[in-house]
Coordinates of C-alpha atoms and ligand atoms in Angstrom, one line a residue:
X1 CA 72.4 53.9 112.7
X2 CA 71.9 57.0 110.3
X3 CA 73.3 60.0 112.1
X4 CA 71.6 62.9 112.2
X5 CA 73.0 66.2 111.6
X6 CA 72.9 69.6 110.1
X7 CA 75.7 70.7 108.0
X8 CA 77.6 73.9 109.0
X9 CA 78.6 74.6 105.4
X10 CA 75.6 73.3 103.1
X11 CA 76.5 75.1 100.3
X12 CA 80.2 74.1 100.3
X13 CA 80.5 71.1 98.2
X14 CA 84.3 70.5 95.8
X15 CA 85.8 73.4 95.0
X16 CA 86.0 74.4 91.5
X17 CA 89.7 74.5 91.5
X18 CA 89.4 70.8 92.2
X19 CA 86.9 70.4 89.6
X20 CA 88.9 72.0 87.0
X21 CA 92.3 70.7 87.8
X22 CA 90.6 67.3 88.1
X23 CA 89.1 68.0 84.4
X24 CA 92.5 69.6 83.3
X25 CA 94.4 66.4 84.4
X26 CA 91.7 63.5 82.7
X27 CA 91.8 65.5 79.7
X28 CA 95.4 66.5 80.0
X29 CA 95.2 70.1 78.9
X30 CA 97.1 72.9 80.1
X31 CA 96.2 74.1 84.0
X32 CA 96.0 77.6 84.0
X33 CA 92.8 77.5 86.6
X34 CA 94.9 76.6 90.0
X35 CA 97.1 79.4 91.5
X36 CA 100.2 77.9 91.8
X37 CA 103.6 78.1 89.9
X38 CA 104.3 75.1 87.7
X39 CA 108.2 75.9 88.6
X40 CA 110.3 75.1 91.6
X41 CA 111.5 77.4 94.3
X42 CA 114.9 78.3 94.4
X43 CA 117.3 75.7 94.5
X44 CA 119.4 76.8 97.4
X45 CA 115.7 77.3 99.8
X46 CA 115.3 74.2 98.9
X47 CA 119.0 73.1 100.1
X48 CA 118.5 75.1 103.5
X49 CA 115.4 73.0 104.2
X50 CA 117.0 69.8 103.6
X51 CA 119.8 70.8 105.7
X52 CA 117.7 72.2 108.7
X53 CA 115.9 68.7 108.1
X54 CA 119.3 66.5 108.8
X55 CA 120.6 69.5 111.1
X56 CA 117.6 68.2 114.0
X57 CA 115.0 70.8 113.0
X58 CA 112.2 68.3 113.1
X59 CA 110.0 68.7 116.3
X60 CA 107.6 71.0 117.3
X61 CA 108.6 74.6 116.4
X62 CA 107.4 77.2 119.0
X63 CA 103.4 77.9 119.0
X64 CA 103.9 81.7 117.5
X65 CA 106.9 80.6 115.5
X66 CA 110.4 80.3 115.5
X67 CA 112.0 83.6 116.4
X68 CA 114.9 84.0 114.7
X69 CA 112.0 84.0 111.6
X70 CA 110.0 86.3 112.9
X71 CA 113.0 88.7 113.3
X72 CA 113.2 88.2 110.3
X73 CA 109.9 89.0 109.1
X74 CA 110.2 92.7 111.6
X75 CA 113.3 93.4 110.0
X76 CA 111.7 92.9 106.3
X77 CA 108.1 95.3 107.5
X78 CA 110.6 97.9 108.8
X79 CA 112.7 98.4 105.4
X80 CA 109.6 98.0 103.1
X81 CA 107.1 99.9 105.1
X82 CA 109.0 101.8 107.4
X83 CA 106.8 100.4 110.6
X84 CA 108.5 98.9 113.5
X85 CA 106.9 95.7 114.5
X86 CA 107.8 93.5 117.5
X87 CA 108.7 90.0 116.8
X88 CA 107.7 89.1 120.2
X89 CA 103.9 89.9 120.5
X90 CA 102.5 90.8 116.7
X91 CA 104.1 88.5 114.6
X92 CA 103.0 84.6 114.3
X93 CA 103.8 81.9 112.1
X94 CA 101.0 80.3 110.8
X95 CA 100.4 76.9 108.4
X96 CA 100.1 79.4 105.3
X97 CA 97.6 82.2 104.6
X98 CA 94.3 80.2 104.9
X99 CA 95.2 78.7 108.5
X100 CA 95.9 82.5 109.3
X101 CA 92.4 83.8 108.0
X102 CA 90.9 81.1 109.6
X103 CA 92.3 81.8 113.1
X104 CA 91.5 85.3 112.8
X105 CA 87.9 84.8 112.2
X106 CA 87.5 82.4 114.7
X107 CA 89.4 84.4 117.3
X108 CA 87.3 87.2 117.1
X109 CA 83.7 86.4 115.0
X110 CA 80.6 85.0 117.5
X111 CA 77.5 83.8 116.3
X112 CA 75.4 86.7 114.6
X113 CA 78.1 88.8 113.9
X114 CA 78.9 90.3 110.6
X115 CA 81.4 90.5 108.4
X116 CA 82.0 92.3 105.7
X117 CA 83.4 90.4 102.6
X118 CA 84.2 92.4 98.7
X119 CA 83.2 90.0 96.0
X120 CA 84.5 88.1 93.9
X121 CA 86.8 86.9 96.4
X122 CA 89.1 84.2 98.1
X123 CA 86.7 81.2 98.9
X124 CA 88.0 80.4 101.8
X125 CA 86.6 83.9 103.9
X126 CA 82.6 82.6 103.6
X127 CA 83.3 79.2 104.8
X128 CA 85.4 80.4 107.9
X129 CA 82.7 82.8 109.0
X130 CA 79.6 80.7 108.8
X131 CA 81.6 77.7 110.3
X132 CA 81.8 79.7 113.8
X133 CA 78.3 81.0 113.2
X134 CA 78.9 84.8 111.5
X135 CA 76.9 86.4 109.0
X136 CA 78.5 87.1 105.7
X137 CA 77.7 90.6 104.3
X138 CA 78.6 91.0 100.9
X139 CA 79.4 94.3 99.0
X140 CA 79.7 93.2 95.5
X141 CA 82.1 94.8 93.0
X142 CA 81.5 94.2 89.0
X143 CA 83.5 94.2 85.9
X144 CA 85.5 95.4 84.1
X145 CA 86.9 97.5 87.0
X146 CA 85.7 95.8 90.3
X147 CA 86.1 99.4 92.2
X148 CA 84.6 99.6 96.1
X149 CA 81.7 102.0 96.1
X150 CA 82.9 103.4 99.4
X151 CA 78.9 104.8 100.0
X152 CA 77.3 101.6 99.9
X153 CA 80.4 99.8 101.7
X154 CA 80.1 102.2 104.8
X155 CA 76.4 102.0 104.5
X156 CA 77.1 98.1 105.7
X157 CA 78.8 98.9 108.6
X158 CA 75.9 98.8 111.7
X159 CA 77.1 97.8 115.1
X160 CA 76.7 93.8 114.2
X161 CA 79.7 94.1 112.3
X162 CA 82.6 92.6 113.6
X163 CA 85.0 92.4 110.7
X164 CA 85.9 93.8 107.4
X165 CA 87.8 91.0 104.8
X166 CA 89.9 93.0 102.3
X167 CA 92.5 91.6 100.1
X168 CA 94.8 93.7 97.9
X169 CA 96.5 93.0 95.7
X170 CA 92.8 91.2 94.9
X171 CA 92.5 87.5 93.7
X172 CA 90.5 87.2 91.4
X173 CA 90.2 90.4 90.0
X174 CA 94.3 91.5 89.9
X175 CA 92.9 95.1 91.4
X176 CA 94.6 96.9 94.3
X177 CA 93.6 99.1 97.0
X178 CA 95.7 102.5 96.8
X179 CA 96.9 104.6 99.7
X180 CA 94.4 106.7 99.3
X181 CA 91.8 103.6 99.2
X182 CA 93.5 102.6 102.4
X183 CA 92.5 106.4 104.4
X184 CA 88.9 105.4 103.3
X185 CA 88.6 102.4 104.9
X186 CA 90.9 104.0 108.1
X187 CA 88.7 107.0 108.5
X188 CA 85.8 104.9 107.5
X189 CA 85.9 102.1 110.6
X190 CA 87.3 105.0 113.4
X191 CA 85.6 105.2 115.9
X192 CA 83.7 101.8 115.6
X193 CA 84.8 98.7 117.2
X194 CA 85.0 96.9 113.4
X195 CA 88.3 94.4 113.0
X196 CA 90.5 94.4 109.9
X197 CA 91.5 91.1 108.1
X198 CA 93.5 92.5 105.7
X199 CA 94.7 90.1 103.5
X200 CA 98.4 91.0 101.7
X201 CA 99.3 87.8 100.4
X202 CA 100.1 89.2 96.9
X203 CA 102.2 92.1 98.6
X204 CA 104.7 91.3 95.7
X205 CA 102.8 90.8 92.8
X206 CA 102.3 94.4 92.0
X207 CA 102.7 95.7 88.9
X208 CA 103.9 99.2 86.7
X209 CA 105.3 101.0 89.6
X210 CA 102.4 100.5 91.8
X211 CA 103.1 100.7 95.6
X212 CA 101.8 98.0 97.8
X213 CA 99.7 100.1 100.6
X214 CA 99.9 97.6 103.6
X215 CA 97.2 98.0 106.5
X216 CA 100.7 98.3 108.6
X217 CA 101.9 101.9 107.1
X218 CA 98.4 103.6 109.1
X219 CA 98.5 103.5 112.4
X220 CA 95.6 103.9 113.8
X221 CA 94.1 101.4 111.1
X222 CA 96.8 98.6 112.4
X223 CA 95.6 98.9 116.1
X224 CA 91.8 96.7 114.2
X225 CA 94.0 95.0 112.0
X226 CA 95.3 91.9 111.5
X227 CA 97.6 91.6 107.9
X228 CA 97.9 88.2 106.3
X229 CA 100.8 87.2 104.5
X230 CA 102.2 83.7 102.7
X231 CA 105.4 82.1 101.8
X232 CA 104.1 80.4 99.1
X233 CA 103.5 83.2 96.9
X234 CA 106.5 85.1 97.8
X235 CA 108.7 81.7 97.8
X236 CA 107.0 79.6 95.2
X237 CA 106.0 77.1 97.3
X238 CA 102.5 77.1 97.9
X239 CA 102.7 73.6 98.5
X240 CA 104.9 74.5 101.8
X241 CA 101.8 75.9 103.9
X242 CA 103.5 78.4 105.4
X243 CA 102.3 82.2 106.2
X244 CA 102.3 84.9 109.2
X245 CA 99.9 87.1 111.1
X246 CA 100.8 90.5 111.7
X247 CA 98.4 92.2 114.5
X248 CA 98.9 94.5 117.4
X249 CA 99.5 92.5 120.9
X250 CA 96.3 92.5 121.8
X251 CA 94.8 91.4 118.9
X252 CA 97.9 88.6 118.5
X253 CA 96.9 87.4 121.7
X254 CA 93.3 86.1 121.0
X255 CA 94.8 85.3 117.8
X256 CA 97.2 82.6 119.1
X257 CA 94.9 81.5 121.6
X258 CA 92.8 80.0 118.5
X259 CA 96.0 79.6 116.9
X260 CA 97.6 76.8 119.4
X261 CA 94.4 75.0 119.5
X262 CA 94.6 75.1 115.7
X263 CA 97.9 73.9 114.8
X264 CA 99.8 74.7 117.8
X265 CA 102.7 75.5 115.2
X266 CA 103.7 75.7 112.0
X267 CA 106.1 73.1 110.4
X268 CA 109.6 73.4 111.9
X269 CA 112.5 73.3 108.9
X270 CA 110.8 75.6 106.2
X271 CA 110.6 78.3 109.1
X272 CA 114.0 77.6 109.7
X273 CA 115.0 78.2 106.3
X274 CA 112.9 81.1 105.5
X275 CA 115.1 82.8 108.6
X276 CA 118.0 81.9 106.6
X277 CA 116.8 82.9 103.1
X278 CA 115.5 86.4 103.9
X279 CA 118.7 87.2 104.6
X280 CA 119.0 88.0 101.4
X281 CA 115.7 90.3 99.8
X282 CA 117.0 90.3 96.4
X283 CA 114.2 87.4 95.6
X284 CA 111.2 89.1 96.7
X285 CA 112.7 92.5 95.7
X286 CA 112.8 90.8 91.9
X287 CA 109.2 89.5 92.3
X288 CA 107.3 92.7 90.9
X289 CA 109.8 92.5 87.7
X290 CA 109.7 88.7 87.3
X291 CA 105.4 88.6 87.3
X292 CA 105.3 91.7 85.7
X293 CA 107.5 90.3 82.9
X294 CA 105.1 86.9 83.3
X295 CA 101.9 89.3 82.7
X296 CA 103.5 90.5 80.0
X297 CA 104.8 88.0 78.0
X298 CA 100.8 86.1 78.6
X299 CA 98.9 89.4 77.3
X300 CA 101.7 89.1 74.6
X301 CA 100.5 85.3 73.9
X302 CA 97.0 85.9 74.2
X303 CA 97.1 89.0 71.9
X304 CA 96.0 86.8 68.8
X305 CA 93.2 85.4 70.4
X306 CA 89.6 86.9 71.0
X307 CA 89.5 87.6 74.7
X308 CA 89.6 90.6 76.4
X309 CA 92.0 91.2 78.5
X310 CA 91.0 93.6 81.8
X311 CA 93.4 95.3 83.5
X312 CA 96.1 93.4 86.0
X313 CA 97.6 95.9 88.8
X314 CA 98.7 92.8 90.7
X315 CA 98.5 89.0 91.6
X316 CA 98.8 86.2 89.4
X317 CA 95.8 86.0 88.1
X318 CA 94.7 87.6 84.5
X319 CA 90.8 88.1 83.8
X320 CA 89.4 88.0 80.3
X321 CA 86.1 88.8 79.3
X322 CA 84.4 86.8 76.8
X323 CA 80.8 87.8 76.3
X324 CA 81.4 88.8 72.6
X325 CA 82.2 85.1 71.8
X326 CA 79.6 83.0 74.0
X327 CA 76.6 83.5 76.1
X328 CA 77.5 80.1 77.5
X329 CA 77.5 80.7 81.4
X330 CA 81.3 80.4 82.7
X331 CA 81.1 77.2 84.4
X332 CA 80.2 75.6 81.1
X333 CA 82.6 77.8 79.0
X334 CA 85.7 77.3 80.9
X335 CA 84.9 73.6 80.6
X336 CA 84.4 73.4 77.0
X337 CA 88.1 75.6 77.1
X338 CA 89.2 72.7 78.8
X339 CA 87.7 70.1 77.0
X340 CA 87.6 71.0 73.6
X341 CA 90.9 73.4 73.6
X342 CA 92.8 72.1 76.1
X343 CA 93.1 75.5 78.1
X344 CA 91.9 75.3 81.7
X345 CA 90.8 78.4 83.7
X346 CA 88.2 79.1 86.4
X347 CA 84.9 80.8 85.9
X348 CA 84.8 84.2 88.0
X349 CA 81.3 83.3 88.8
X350 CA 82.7 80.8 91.5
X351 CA 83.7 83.4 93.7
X352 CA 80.3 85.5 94.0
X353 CA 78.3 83.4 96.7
X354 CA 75.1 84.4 94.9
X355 CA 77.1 83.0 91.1
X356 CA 77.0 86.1 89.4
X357 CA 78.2 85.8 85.9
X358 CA 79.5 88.4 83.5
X359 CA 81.1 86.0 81.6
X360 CA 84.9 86.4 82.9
X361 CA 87.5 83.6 83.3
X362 CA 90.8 83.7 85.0
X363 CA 93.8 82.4 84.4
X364 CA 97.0 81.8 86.2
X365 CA 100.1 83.2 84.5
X366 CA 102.8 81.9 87.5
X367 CA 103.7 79.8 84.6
X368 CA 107.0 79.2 82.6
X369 CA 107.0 81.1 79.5
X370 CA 106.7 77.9 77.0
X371 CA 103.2 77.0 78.9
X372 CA 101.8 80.5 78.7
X373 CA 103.0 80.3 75.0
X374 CA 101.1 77.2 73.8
X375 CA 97.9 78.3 76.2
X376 CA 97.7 81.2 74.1
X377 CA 98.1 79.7 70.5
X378 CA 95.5 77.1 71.8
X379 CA 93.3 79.8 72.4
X380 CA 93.3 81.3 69.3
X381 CA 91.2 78.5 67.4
X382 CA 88.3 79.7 69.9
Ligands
PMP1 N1 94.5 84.7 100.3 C1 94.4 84.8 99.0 C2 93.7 86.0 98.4 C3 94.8 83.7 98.2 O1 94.7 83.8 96.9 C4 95.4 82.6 98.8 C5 95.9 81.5 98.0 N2 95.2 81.1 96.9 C6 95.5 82.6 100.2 C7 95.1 83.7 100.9 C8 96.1 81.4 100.9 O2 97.4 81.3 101.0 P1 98.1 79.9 101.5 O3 98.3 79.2 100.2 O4 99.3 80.4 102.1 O5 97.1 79.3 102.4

């Protein structure tokens, strides 16, 4: 028997990151497209987990997490933002940043309600709001500069709306939101009942002095908001799956109630070496100077080539525009980079639902300095 059906998602089919590290792989070029680091995390994280592993740490961790982590976690928000945030009720461990977003939307987003996403950006948001039946409601930014237009975003804002997505540092577009961006959006929402996913997985991965503004240094904007964060950029282990939710206790409340349903918790030993490795913040103290340098040393690589480099405040991600070369839409382009230079990079199109294309790639740099090196003389011949 054929069953019948309607698809939640029918316009989610493979991602273009598995499209173009698939291509990357069968044609062996260089994978600049995926963002992940193509090094390890440190050698003694890696120890602790091993150790916590023999040591017994292998069952079920607590649903919100394991506490001595998120004490952790308060103690880290208190000396980089100055907030004080209680381990207890608005801090939970989650199965890395997406599991997080996805939680929060479904906690709090009920059929017909909107939300409010800025494009281009992280393709997981869409999915997770039309999969518990929300309304995406897109204000669209553009190159080369990707900057809000706060008129037309508050002009979105009706009493449908549920939640606004933000995301700074942004991925794709390596723009961040300023303090000053962050009173918008604070004075903005007041006085609505309109929800805050702010998304600060790239807290580190900000560049040339540039201050990360967390949702969590305004007040009155952290009583909507729930802050996203992940290991695996901070760490280097994306592969690890592990992130946190930061939310007032009310908000952390519904959140877990999705949350244990969910996952129930996150895995056991890498929580119960991150407790042990944030001891010391030296490593994500260094981040800002080690991607900076990264940033850098690609834009140094690249400078030979014909791209156009737009500006990076933060991430790992580096746009180029490429108009002046080809009219080729970006899908094609970036697999003809692949294909015929052996470069592989993701078309910016991908993350405008409605494919908008001005003929931008991006490209990873959390790569080791030889790999950037060769992607860059490779792209000269274009
Ligand atoms: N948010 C953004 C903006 C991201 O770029 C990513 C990872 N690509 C995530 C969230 C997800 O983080 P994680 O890998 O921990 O699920």
């Amino acid at each position: 028997q054929k069953m019948r059906f309607e698809s939640k998602l029918p316009n989610v089919g493979t991602t273009i990151f598995t499209v173009m590290s698939g291509l990357a792989n069968q044609v062996g070029a260089i994978n600049l497209s995926q963002g992940f680091p193509n090094f390890n995390p440190s050698a003694r994280l890696q120890q602790l987990v091993t150790d916590h592993m023999a040591g017994g740490d292998n069952q079920y961790a607590p649903m919100p997490g394991l506490l001595s982590l998120r004490e952790m976690i308060a103690a880290k928000i208190d000396s980089l933002y100055g907030v004080g945030i209680n381990p207890d009720t608005e801090i939970t461990v989650t199965a890395g940043g997406t599991q997080a977003i996805f939680c929060c939307i479904a906690a709090f987003v009920r059929p017909g309600d909107e939300v409010i996403l800025l494009e281009p950006c992280y393709d997981s948001y869409r999915p997770s709001v039309e999969t518990v039946g929300g309304i995406p409601v897109v204000h669209q930014l553009s190159a080369p500069h990707y900057q809000v237009d706060w008129n037309v975003l508050s002009k979105l804002i009706t009493p449908r709306t549920r939640m606004l997505c933000i995301n700074t540092p942004q991925n794709p577009t390596g723009t961040i939101l300023r303090r000053e961006d962050m009173a918008k959006i604070d004075a903005m929402l007041r006085g609505t009942d309109v929800l805050l996913m702010s998304d600060e997985v790239y807290e580190h991965l900000i560049y040339d002095g540039e201050k990360h503004a967390s949702a969590l240094c305004f007040p009155e904007l952290y009583a909507r908001t729930l802050a996203i964060y992940s290991f695996g950029k901070t760490y280097h282990n994306t592969g690890w799956k592990t992130g946190y939710c930061v939310a007032p206790p009310e908000l952390t409340r519904e959140f877990r109630k999705v949350h244990q349903f969910n996952v129930f918790s996150a895995n056991h030993p890498m929580q119960a070496a991150f407790a042990d490795f944030m001891a010391d913040p030296s490593e994500y103290l260094g981040l800002p100077a080690f991607y900076q340098h990264k940033r850098d040393f690609f834009l140094q690589a690249m400078a030979h080539t014909r791209f156009k480099p737009l500006h990076c405040s933060g991430t790992y991600f580096q746009l180029f525009e490429y108009g002046h070369i080809s009219n080729e839409p970006d899908l094609a382009f970036c697999k003809r980079l692949t294909t015929e230079f052996g470069v592989a990079a993701i078309p910016v199109s991908s993350f405008f639902s409605d494919g908008k294309d001005e003929k931008v790639i991006r490209l990873c740099f959390a790569k080791t300095d030889d790999l950037l090196e060769r992607a860059g003389k490779a792209l000269e011949k274009v």
